[in-house]
mmCIF file of C-alpha atoms in Angstrom:
data_model
loop_
_atom_site.group_PDB
_atom_site.id
_atom_site.type_symbol
_atom_site.label_atom_id
_atom_site.label_comp_id
_atom_site.label_asym_id
_atom_site.label_seq_id
_atom_site.Cartn_x
_atom_site.Cartn_y
_atom_site.Cartn_z
ATOM 1 C CA UNK A 1 0.217 0.090 0.100
ATOM 2 C CA UNK A 2 1.421 3.342 -1.249
ATOM 3 C CA UNK A 3 1.557 6.169 1.066
ATOM 4 C CA UNK A 4 0.157 9.489 0.541
ATOM 5 C CA UNK A 5 1.933 11.996 -1.445
ATOM 6 C CA UNK A 6 1.854 15.405 -2.759
ATOM 7 C CA UNK A 7 2.170 13.741 -6.577
ATOM 8 C CA UNK A 8 1.240 10.853 -7.802
ATOM 9 C CA UNK A 9 2.700 10.187 -10.659
ATOM 10 C CA UNK A 10 2.138 6.807 -14.035
ATOM 11 C CA UNK A 11 4.749 6.000 -16.172
ATOM 12 C CA UNK A 12 4.253 3.883 -19.053
ATOM 13 C CA UNK A 13 7.576 2.114 -19.403
ATOM 14 C CA UNK A 14 6.827 1.459 -23.440
ATOM 15 C CA UNK A 15 8.637 -0.858 -25.892
ATOM 16 C CA UNK A 16 8.865 -4.067 -24.495
ATOM 17 C CA UNK A 17 12.072 -4.680 -26.186
ATOM 18 C CA UNK A 18 14.287 -1.466 -25.920
ATOM 19 C CA UNK A 19 15.794 0.388 -23.145
ATOM 20 C CA UNK A 20 12.338 1.975 -22.060
ATOM 21 C CA UNK A 21 11.450 -0.722 -18.717
ATOM 22 C CA UNK A 22 15.095 -0.478 -17.672
ATOM 23 C CA UNK A 23 14.911 3.899 -17.829
ATOM 24 C CA UNK A 24 11.572 3.852 -16.540
ATOM 25 C CA UNK A 25 12.538 1.607 -13.049
ATOM 26 C CA UNK A 26 16.140 3.398 -12.484
ATOM 27 C CA UNK A 27 15.030 6.541 -12.947
ATOM 28 C CA UNK A 28 11.871 5.914 -10.542
ATOM 29 C CA UNK A 29 14.128 4.641 -8.228
ATOM 30 C CA UNK A 30 16.587 7.854 -8.080
ATOM 31 C CA UNK A 31 13.378 10.009 -8.354
ATOM 32 C CA UNK A 32 12.025 8.299 -5.390
ATOM 33 C CA UNK A 33 15.457 8.785 -3.495
ATOM 34 C CA UNK A 34 15.915 12.809 -3.922
ATOM 35 C CA UNK A 35 11.684 13.462 -3.657
ATOM 36 C CA UNK A 36 10.113 12.697 -0.231
ATOM 37 C CA UNK A 37 6.725 13.129 -1.678
ATOM 38 C CA UNK A 38 6.111 11.671 -4.854
ATOM 39 C CA UNK A 39 4.149 8.030 -4.915
ATOM 40 C CA UNK A 40 5.481 6.259 -8.491
ATOM 41 C CA UNK A 41 3.248 3.911 -10.324
ATOM 42 C CA UNK A 42 4.793 1.943 -13.380
ATOM 43 C CA UNK A 43 2.513 0.458 -15.952
ATOM 44 C CA UNK A 44 3.798 -2.805 -17.893
ATOM 45 C CA UNK A 45 4.652 -6.381 -17.258
ATOM 46 C CA UNK A 46 6.136 -7.721 -14.045
ATOM 47 C CA UNK A 47 8.542 -9.657 -15.901
ATOM 48 C CA UNK A 48 10.157 -6.439 -17.509
ATOM 49 C CA UNK A 49 10.253 -4.482 -14.211
ATOM 50 C CA UNK A 50 11.790 -6.472 -11.506
ATOM 51 C CA UNK A 51 12.382 -4.312 -8.351
ATOM 52 C CA UNK A 52 14.969 -5.685 -5.961
ATOM 53 C CA UNK A 53 14.491 -7.080 -2.619
ATOM 54 C CA UNK A 54 16.916 -5.253 -1.261
ATOM 55 C CA UNK A 55 14.956 -1.700 -1.789
ATOM 56 C CA UNK A 56 14.836 0.513 1.449
ATOM 57 C CA UNK A 57 11.588 0.361 2.662
ATOM 58 C CA UNK A 58 11.087 4.167 2.463
ATOM 59 C CA UNK A 59 11.605 3.340 -1.341
ATOM 60 C CA UNK A 60 9.372 0.604 -1.858
ATOM 61 C CA UNK A 61 5.823 2.033 0.059
ATOM 62 C CA UNK A 62 5.906 4.618 -2.681
ATOM 63 C CA UNK A 63 6.851 2.368 -6.219
ATOM 64 C CA UNK A 64 4.047 0.324 -7.061
ATOM 65 C CA UNK A 65 4.092 -2.003 -10.305
ATOM 66 C CA UNK A 66 0.686 -2.400 -11.787
ATOM 67 C CA UNK A 67 0.974 -5.212 -13.834
ATOM 68 C CA UNK A 68 -0.415 -5.062 -17.625
ATOM 69 C CA UNK A 69 0.321 -8.379 -19.149
ATOM 70 C CA UNK A 70 2.742 -8.664 -22.553
ATOM 71 C CA UNK A 71 1.129 -10.884 -25.497
ATOM 72 C CA UNK A 72 4.614 -12.811 -26.049
ATOM 73 C CA UNK A 73 8.067 -13.067 -24.424
ATOM 74 C CA UNK A 74 10.601 -10.344 -24.944
ATOM 75 C CA UNK A 75 13.857 -10.449 -26.662
ATOM 76 C CA UNK A 76 15.875 -7.374 -25.999
ATOM 77 C CA UNK A 77 16.310 -5.623 -28.710
ATOM 78 C CA UNK A 78 14.194 -7.967 -30.691
ATOM 79 C CA UNK A 79 10.534 -6.386 -31.994
ATOM 80 C CA UNK A 80 7.363 -8.066 -32.216
ATOM 81 C CA UNK A 81 4.687 -6.617 -33.998
ATOM 82 C CA UNK A 82 2.250 -9.002 -31.391
ATOM 83 C CA UNK A 83 3.423 -6.963 -28.845
ATOM 84 C CA UNK A 84 2.266 -3.332 -30.131
ATOM 85 C CA UNK A 85 -1.128 -4.390 -28.382
ATOM 86 C CA UNK A 86 0.453 -4.476 -24.676
ATOM 87 C CA UNK A 87 1.852 -0.893 -25.508
ATOM 88 C CA UNK A 88 -1.439 0.871 -26.326
ATOM 89 C CA UNK A 89 -3.063 -0.582 -23.308
ATOM 90 C CA UNK A 90 -0.068 0.921 -21.001
ATOM 91 C CA UNK A 91 -1.380 4.040 -22.883
ATOM 92 C CA UNK A 92 -5.038 4.203 -22.968
ATOM 93 C CA UNK A 93 -4.275 2.617 -18.733
ATOM 94 C CA UNK A 94 -2.100 6.147 -18.257
ATOM 95 C CA UNK A 95 -4.189 8.918 -20.152
ATOM 96 C CA UNK A 96 -7.738 7.210 -18.827
ATOM 97 C CA UNK A 97 -6.123 7.166 -14.869
ATOM 98 C CA UNK A 98 -5.320 10.675 -15.793
ATOM 99 C CA UNK A 99 -8.355 11.943 -16.834
ATOM 100 C CA UNK A 100 -9.831 10.600 -13.807
ATOM 101 C CA UNK A 101 -7.593 12.241 -11.423
ATOM 102 C CA UNK A 102 -5.760 8.981 -10.018
ATOM 103 C CA UNK A 103 -2.219 10.241 -11.426
ATOM 104 C CA UNK A 104 -1.306 13.782 -11.867
ATOM 105 C CA UNK A 105 0.636 13.589 -14.321
ATOM 106 C CA UNK A 106 2.445 10.787 -16.793
ATOM 107 C CA UNK A 107 5.405 9.886 -18.131
ATOM 108 C CA UNK A 108 6.303 7.782 -21.160
ATOM 109 C CA UNK A 109 9.081 5.857 -21.909
ATOM 110 C CA UNK A 110 10.163 5.265 -25.694
ATOM 111 C CA UNK A 111 8.164 2.954 -27.942
ATOM 112 C CA UNK A 112 8.445 1.929 -31.375
ATOM 113 C CA UNK A 113 6.154 3.323 -34.223
ATOM 114 C CA UNK A 114 6.715 0.973 -36.810
ATOM 115 C CA UNK A 115 5.673 -2.321 -34.741
ATOM 116 C CA UNK A 116 2.433 -0.514 -34.641
ATOM 117 C CA UNK A 117 1.893 0.464 -37.404
ATOM 118 C CA UNK A 118 2.461 -3.061 -38.909
ATOM 119 C CA UNK A 119 0.002 -4.455 -36.040
ATOM 120 C CA UNK A 120 -2.512 -2.828 -37.894
ATOM 121 C CA UNK A 121 -3.199 0.749 -35.996
ATOM 122 C CA UNK A 122 -1.916 3.751 -37.490
ATOM 123 C CA UNK A 123 -0.055 5.559 -35.426
ATOM 124 C CA UNK A 124 1.949 8.749 -36.214
ATOM 125 C CA UNK A 125 3.294 9.048 -32.743
ATOM 126 C CA UNK A 126 2.539 9.892 -28.688
ATOM 127 C CA UNK A 127 1.900 13.535 -29.173
ATOM 128 C CA UNK A 128 -0.878 12.880 -32.339
ATOM 129 C CA UNK A 129 -2.431 9.752 -30.443
ATOM 130 C CA UNK A 130 -2.871 11.635 -26.647
ATOM 131 C CA UNK A 131 -4.206 14.410 -28.850
ATOM 132 C CA UNK A 132 -6.989 11.879 -29.853
ATOM 133 C CA UNK A 133 -7.410 9.995 -26.693
ATOM 134 C CA UNK A 134 -8.499 12.969 -24.156
ATOM 135 C CA UNK A 135 -10.191 14.485 -27.045
ATOM 136 C CA UNK A 136 -8.107 17.961 -28.161
ATOM 137 C CA UNK A 137 -8.159 19.299 -30.770
ATOM 138 C CA UNK A 138 -4.653 21.136 -31.525
ATOM 139 C CA UNK A 139 -1.845 20.158 -29.245
ATOM 140 C CA UNK A 140 1.675 20.944 -28.956
ATOM 141 C CA UNK A 141 4.766 18.959 -29.390
ATOM 142 C CA UNK A 142 7.800 20.737 -26.771
ATOM 143 C CA UNK A 143 11.226 19.459 -25.962
ATOM 144 C CA UNK A 144 12.597 21.149 -22.583
ATOM 145 C CA UNK A 145 16.202 21.041 -20.749
ATOM 146 C CA UNK A 146 17.952 22.785 -18.694
ATOM 147 C CA UNK A 147 20.882 25.195 -19.652
ATOM 148 C CA UNK A 148 23.247 25.747 -16.797
ATOM 149 C CA UNK A 149 24.968 28.734 -16.362
ATOM 150 C CA UNK A 150 27.846 29.912 -17.720
ATOM 151 C CA UNK A 151 27.104 27.516 -21.181
ATOM 152 C CA UNK A 152 27.137 29.154 -24.091
ATOM 153 C CA UNK A 153 27.170 32.665 -22.004
ATOM 154 C CA UNK A 154 24.144 31.758 -20.520
ATOM 155 C CA UNK A 155 23.412 34.722 -16.959
ATOM 156 C CA UNK A 156 21.680 32.552 -14.689
ATOM 157 C CA UNK A 157 20.643 28.752 -15.466
ATOM 158 C CA UNK A 158 17.559 28.155 -18.262
ATOM 159 C CA UNK A 159 15.530 26.210 -20.114
ATOM 160 C CA UNK A 160 15.828 25.809 -23.411
ATOM 161 C CA UNK A 161 12.443 25.145 -24.750
ATOM 162 C CA UNK A 162 11.515 24.254 -28.220
ATOM 163 C CA UNK A 163 8.037 23.557 -29.331
ATOM 164 C CA UNK A 164 7.012 22.264 -33.001
ATOM 165 C CA UNK A 165 4.368 23.841 -35.622
ATOM 166 C CA UNK A 166 4.142 20.281 -37.116
ATOM 167 C CA UNK A 167 5.539 17.226 -35.824
ATOM 168 C CA UNK A 168 5.878 14.049 -37.441
ATOM 169 C CA UNK A 169 5.686 15.216 -41.052
ATOM 170 C CA UNK A 170 7.727 14.189 -44.239
ATOM 171 C CA UNK A 171 8.996 17.475 -44.992
ATOM 172 C CA UNK A 172 7.822 17.124 -48.842
ATOM 173 C CA UNK A 173 4.440 18.019 -46.533
ATOM 174 C CA UNK A 174 5.296 20.701 -44.894
ATOM 175 C CA UNK A 175 4.518 23.803 -46.294
ATOM 176 C CA UNK A 176 0.838 22.112 -47.100
ATOM 177 C CA UNK A 177 0.061 22.222 -43.988
ATOM 178 C CA UNK A 178 1.222 25.647 -42.260
ATOM 179 C CA UNK A 179 -2.041 27.465 -42.090
ATOM 180 C CA UNK A 180 -2.111 31.207 -39.842
ATOM 181 C CA UNK A 181 -4.821 29.367 -38.162
ATOM 182 C CA UNK A 182 -2.095 26.653 -37.053
ATOM 183 C CA UNK A 183 0.599 28.961 -36.068
ATOM 184 C CA UNK A 184 -1.343 31.158 -34.232
ATOM 185 C CA UNK A 185 -3.106 28.264 -32.324
ATOM 186 C CA UNK A 186 0.238 27.060 -31.682
ATOM 187 C CA UNK A 187 1.689 30.146 -30.630
ATOM 188 C CA UNK A 188 -1.533 30.788 -28.739
ATOM 189 C CA UNK A 189 -0.773 26.709 -27.205
ATOM 190 C CA UNK A 190 2.298 27.635 -26.066
ATOM 191 C CA UNK A 191 1.733 30.784 -24.607
ATOM 192 C CA UNK A 192 -1.209 29.922 -22.416
ATOM 193 C CA UNK A 193 0.664 26.516 -21.078
ATOM 194 C CA UNK A 194 3.881 28.427 -20.301
ATOM 195 C CA UNK A 195 2.134 30.858 -18.291
ATOM 196 C CA UNK A 196 -0.559 28.872 -16.307
ATOM 197 C CA UNK A 197 1.748 25.541 -15.831
ATOM 198 C CA UNK A 198 5.219 26.686 -15.630
ATOM 199 C CA UNK A 199 4.366 29.529 -14.208
ATOM 200 C CA UNK A 200 5.456 31.995 -16.188
ATOM 201 C CA UNK A 201 4.182 35.844 -15.518
ATOM 202 C CA UNK A 202 4.689 36.522 -19.321
ATOM 203 C CA UNK A 203 6.773 34.304 -21.609
ATOM 204 C CA UNK A 204 8.910 35.345 -24.360
ATOM 205 C CA UNK A 205 8.586 33.634 -26.908
ATOM 206 C CA UNK A 206 10.510 33.262 -30.593
ATOM 207 C CA UNK A 207 8.897 32.129 -34.067
ATOM 208 C CA UNK A 208 10.843 30.624 -36.976
ATOM 209 C CA UNK A 209 10.266 31.338 -40.648
ATOM 210 C CA UNK A 210 9.732 28.137 -42.712
ATOM 211 C CA UNK A 211 12.970 28.377 -45.562
ATOM 212 C CA UNK A 212 15.972 30.249 -45.727
ATOM 213 C CA UNK A 213 16.315 33.478 -44.507
ATOM 214 C CA UNK A 214 12.554 33.326 -43.585
ATOM 215 C CA UNK A 215 12.106 33.555 -47.228
ATOM 216 C CA UNK A 216 13.839 36.703 -48.026
ATOM 217 C CA UNK A 217 10.847 39.274 -48.628
ATOM 218 C CA UNK A 218 9.153 36.139 -50.721
ATOM 219 C CA UNK A 219 12.243 35.527 -52.791
ATOM 220 C CA UNK A 220 13.047 31.931 -51.450
ATOM 221 C CA UNK A 221 8.943 31.640 -50.873
ATOM 222 C CA UNK A 222 6.152 33.150 -49.334
ATOM 223 C CA UNK A 223 5.088 31.003 -46.186
ATOM 224 C CA UNK A 224 6.213 33.928 -44.310
ATOM 225 C CA UNK A 225 4.228 36.807 -45.694
ATOM 226 C CA UNK A 226 1.278 34.970 -46.285
ATOM 227 C CA UNK A 227 0.876 32.629 -42.798
ATOM 228 C CA UNK A 228 3.346 33.062 -40.756
ATOM 229 C CA UNK A 229 4.265 36.326 -39.890
ATOM 230 C CA UNK A 230 -0.280 37.035 -40.367
ATOM 231 C CA UNK A 231 -0.211 34.837 -37.290
ATOM 232 C CA UNK A 232 2.507 36.556 -35.387
ATOM 233 C CA UNK A 233 1.108 39.750 -35.747
ATOM 234 C CA UNK A 234 -2.261 38.475 -33.979
ATOM 235 C CA UNK A 235 -1.017 36.857 -31.203
ATOM 236 C CA UNK A 236 0.991 39.755 -30.505
ATOM 237 C CA UNK A 237 -2.255 41.877 -31.019
ATOM 238 C CA UNK A 238 -4.034 39.576 -28.219
ATOM 239 C CA UNK A 239 -0.920 40.692 -25.924
ATOM 240 C CA UNK A 240 1.321 37.748 -26.553
ATOM 241 C CA UNK A 241 5.282 38.905 -26.226
ATOM 242 C CA UNK A 242 6.499 37.210 -29.435
ATOM 243 C CA UNK A 243 8.156 38.244 -32.071
ATOM 244 C CA UNK A 244 9.738 37.026 -35.723
ATOM 245 C CA UNK A 245 9.644 35.021 -37.902
ATOM 246 C CA UNK A 246 13.753 34.190 -37.364
ATOM 247 C CA UNK A 247 15.632 32.744 -40.368
ATOM 248 C CA UNK A 248 15.913 29.380 -38.615
ATOM 249 C CA UNK A 249 20.131 29.060 -39.108
ATOM 250 C CA UNK A 250 20.080 32.405 -36.248
ATOM 251 C CA UNK A 251 16.619 32.417 -33.906
ATOM 252 C CA UNK A 252 18.734 30.867 -31.567
ATOM 253 C CA UNK A 253 21.192 32.661 -30.675
ATOM 254 C CA UNK A 254 23.497 32.691 -27.508
ATOM 255 C CA UNK A 255 21.976 36.288 -26.766
ATOM 256 C CA UNK A 256 18.477 35.397 -26.798
ATOM 257 C CA UNK A 257 19.021 32.247 -24.564
ATOM 258 C CA UNK A 258 19.212 34.352 -21.596
ATOM 259 C CA UNK A 259 15.541 36.440 -22.464
ATOM 260 C CA UNK A 260 13.507 33.732 -24.738
ATOM 261 C CA UNK A 261 10.774 31.726 -22.835
ATOM 262 C CA UNK A 262 10.274 29.415 -26.023
ATOM 263 C CA UNK A 263 11.201 28.933 -29.783
ATOM 264 C CA UNK A 264 9.120 27.879 -32.198
ATOM 265 C CA UNK A 265 10.365 26.250 -34.888
ATOM 266 C CA UNK A 266 7.880 25.116 -38.020
ATOM 267 C CA UNK A 267 9.362 21.309 -38.653
ATOM 268 C CA UNK A 268 10.631 18.408 -36.626
ATOM 269 C CA UNK A 269 14.110 18.699 -37.506
ATOM 270 C CA UNK A 270 13.966 22.599 -37.209
ATOM 271 C CA UNK A 271 13.550 22.787 -34.097
ATOM 272 C CA UNK A 272 14.572 19.687 -32.741
ATOM 273 C CA UNK A 273 18.127 19.365 -34.215
ATOM 274 C CA UNK A 274 19.599 22.607 -32.020
ATOM 275 C CA UNK A 275 18.022 21.267 -29.257
ATOM 276 C CA UNK A 276 19.578 17.643 -29.051
ATOM 277 C CA UNK A 277 23.231 19.108 -30.623
ATOM 278 C CA UNK A 278 23.647 20.487 -26.999
ATOM 279 C CA UNK A 279 20.699 19.264 -24.771
ATOM 280 C CA UNK A 280 21.212 15.223 -25.714
ATOM 281 C CA UNK A 281 20.604 12.754 -22.954
ATOM 282 C CA UNK A 282 18.725 15.494 -20.823
ATOM 283 C CA UNK A 283 15.736 16.582 -22.726
ATOM 284 C CA UNK A 284 12.275 16.549 -21.593
ATOM 285 C CA UNK A 285 9.132 16.160 -24.525
ATOM 286 C CA UNK A 286 5.925 18.063 -23.192
ATOM 287 C CA UNK A 287 2.983 17.470 -24.855
ATOM 288 C CA UNK A 288 1.288 21.235 -24.466
ATOM 289 C CA UNK A 289 -3.073 21.899 -24.404
ATOM 290 C CA UNK A 290 -3.581 18.323 -23.218
ATOM 291 C CA UNK A 291 -6.197 18.840 -20.153
ATOM 292 C CA UNK A 292 -3.195 16.276 -18.206
ATOM 293 C CA UNK A 293 0.091 16.764 -18.090
ATOM 294 C CA UNK A 294 2.682 14.632 -19.828
ATOM 295 C CA UNK A 295 6.516 14.343 -20.047
ATOM 296 C CA UNK A 296 8.622 11.636 -21.876
ATOM 297 C CA UNK A 297 12.505 11.063 -22.732
ATOM 298 C CA UNK A 298 13.399 12.642 -25.923
ATOM 299 C CA UNK A 299 14.504 9.650 -27.270
ATOM 300 C CA UNK A 300 14.047 6.156 -28.965
ATOM 301 C CA UNK A 301 14.140 2.693 -27.816
ATOM 302 C CA UNK A 302 17.614 1.957 -28.189
ATOM 303 C CA UNK A 303 17.208 -1.538 -29.439
ATOM 304 C CA UNK A 304 20.901 -2.087 -30.376
ATOM 305 C CA UNK A 305 21.467 -1.824 -26.409
ATOM 306 C CA UNK A 306 18.466 -3.274 -24.913
ATOM 307 C CA UNK A 307 18.738 -5.205 -21.647
ATOM 308 C CA UNK A 308 22.810 -5.222 -22.223
ATOM 309 C CA UNK A 309 22.826 -2.868 -18.618
ATOM 310 C CA UNK A 310 24.161 0.582 -21.002
ATOM 311 C CA UNK A 311 20.951 2.854 -20.825
ATOM 312 C CA UNK A 312 21.090 6.326 -19.710
ATOM 313 C CA UNK A 313 18.109 6.993 -17.729
ATOM 314 C CA UNK A 314 18.790 10.770 -17.668
ATOM 315 C CA UNK A 315 15.912 11.935 -20.006
ATOM 316 C CA UNK A 316 13.530 9.749 -18.237
ATOM 317 C CA UNK A 317 14.785 10.897 -14.455
ATOM 318 C CA UNK A 318 14.373 14.486 -16.496
ATOM 319 C CA UNK A 319 11.430 14.064 -17.619
ATOM 320 C CA UNK A 320 9.780 12.709 -13.675
ATOM 321 C CA UNK A 321 11.426 16.074 -12.757
ATOM 322 C CA UNK A 322 9.737 18.020 -14.499
ATOM 323 C CA UNK A 323 6.245 15.963 -14.374
ATOM 324 C CA UNK A 324 5.936 16.993 -11.072
ATOM 325 C CA UNK A 325 7.194 20.401 -11.323
ATOM 326 C CA UNK A 326 4.398 20.356 -13.471
ATOM 327 C CA UNK A 327 2.140 18.471 -11.331
ATOM 328 C CA UNK A 328 2.820 21.291 -8.210
ATOM 329 C CA UNK A 329 2.388 24.194 -9.848
ATOM 330 C CA UNK A 330 -0.999 23.157 -11.219
ATOM 331 C CA UNK A 331 -1.750 22.068 -7.895
ATOM 332 C CA UNK A 332 -0.231 25.628 -6.732
ATOM 333 C CA UNK A 333 -3.232 27.554 -8.946
ATOM 334 C CA UNK A 334 -6.407 25.481 -8.498
#
């Protein structure tokens, strides 16, 4: 029986053949040792989540494994589409439990999208699945990571946050997906959640253009003129501290790191390539615009090292830390 705690979080342990189960357990134990006012529940097959009998009672009392059975036994590093239903059941259980108020937030380990699609369920990613399951029209994928003082000239410790207008799309599909409403709604969701959940009084936001040199006045593309700039102006008129569009190669200048609370990129690699270059292993994926709190790791299933005791649990630990802080902020504001 778990003790009462200020924050209760649930972890979906992800693709069973990947590093998800091991980083989930390792990060959970580390985080429980950090925070005495947290209860954690990990969803997954107990055969993948073996708790040491030597675990101190003070930690064991606040950690629960909620069993969800595998469809077929797992070989580390070997994908099996028959276990896709197991992965989705963990996700559904976590989402529903958060919507019902049983947990204050959910943290997800990486999954393998190809396995779920091979099993016959169209699946483009956690972000899109969470939106559909929560019946939310527009959510935003944002990655966040703490940067230390002195890093690239930072005057104080800061969080680098990068949000995306489009997520898991082929690059050729991005221009046609961009609309004024989509860009504007993304800015609004980012500004609202940074204020309400992150506790930032007046978030400062930068928005990238789509084309080289932000279109160079239409010479290199018209998306900036036709949808990105009008969206920025509409957000400014609504009182949001947002500027742009900036060329993608200069948006992340070092001086801006001291003042900007979030950078918004038009497509996946435009935002996440620079983010991961400076933060890999310590980043967190957080879904904005949901009625629940959801954070995740910023890496994949790492099938090549699964089951070998080599997995790095730092990103999962940071995901737990962020979910915890967001839950505290939400309780404070409710």
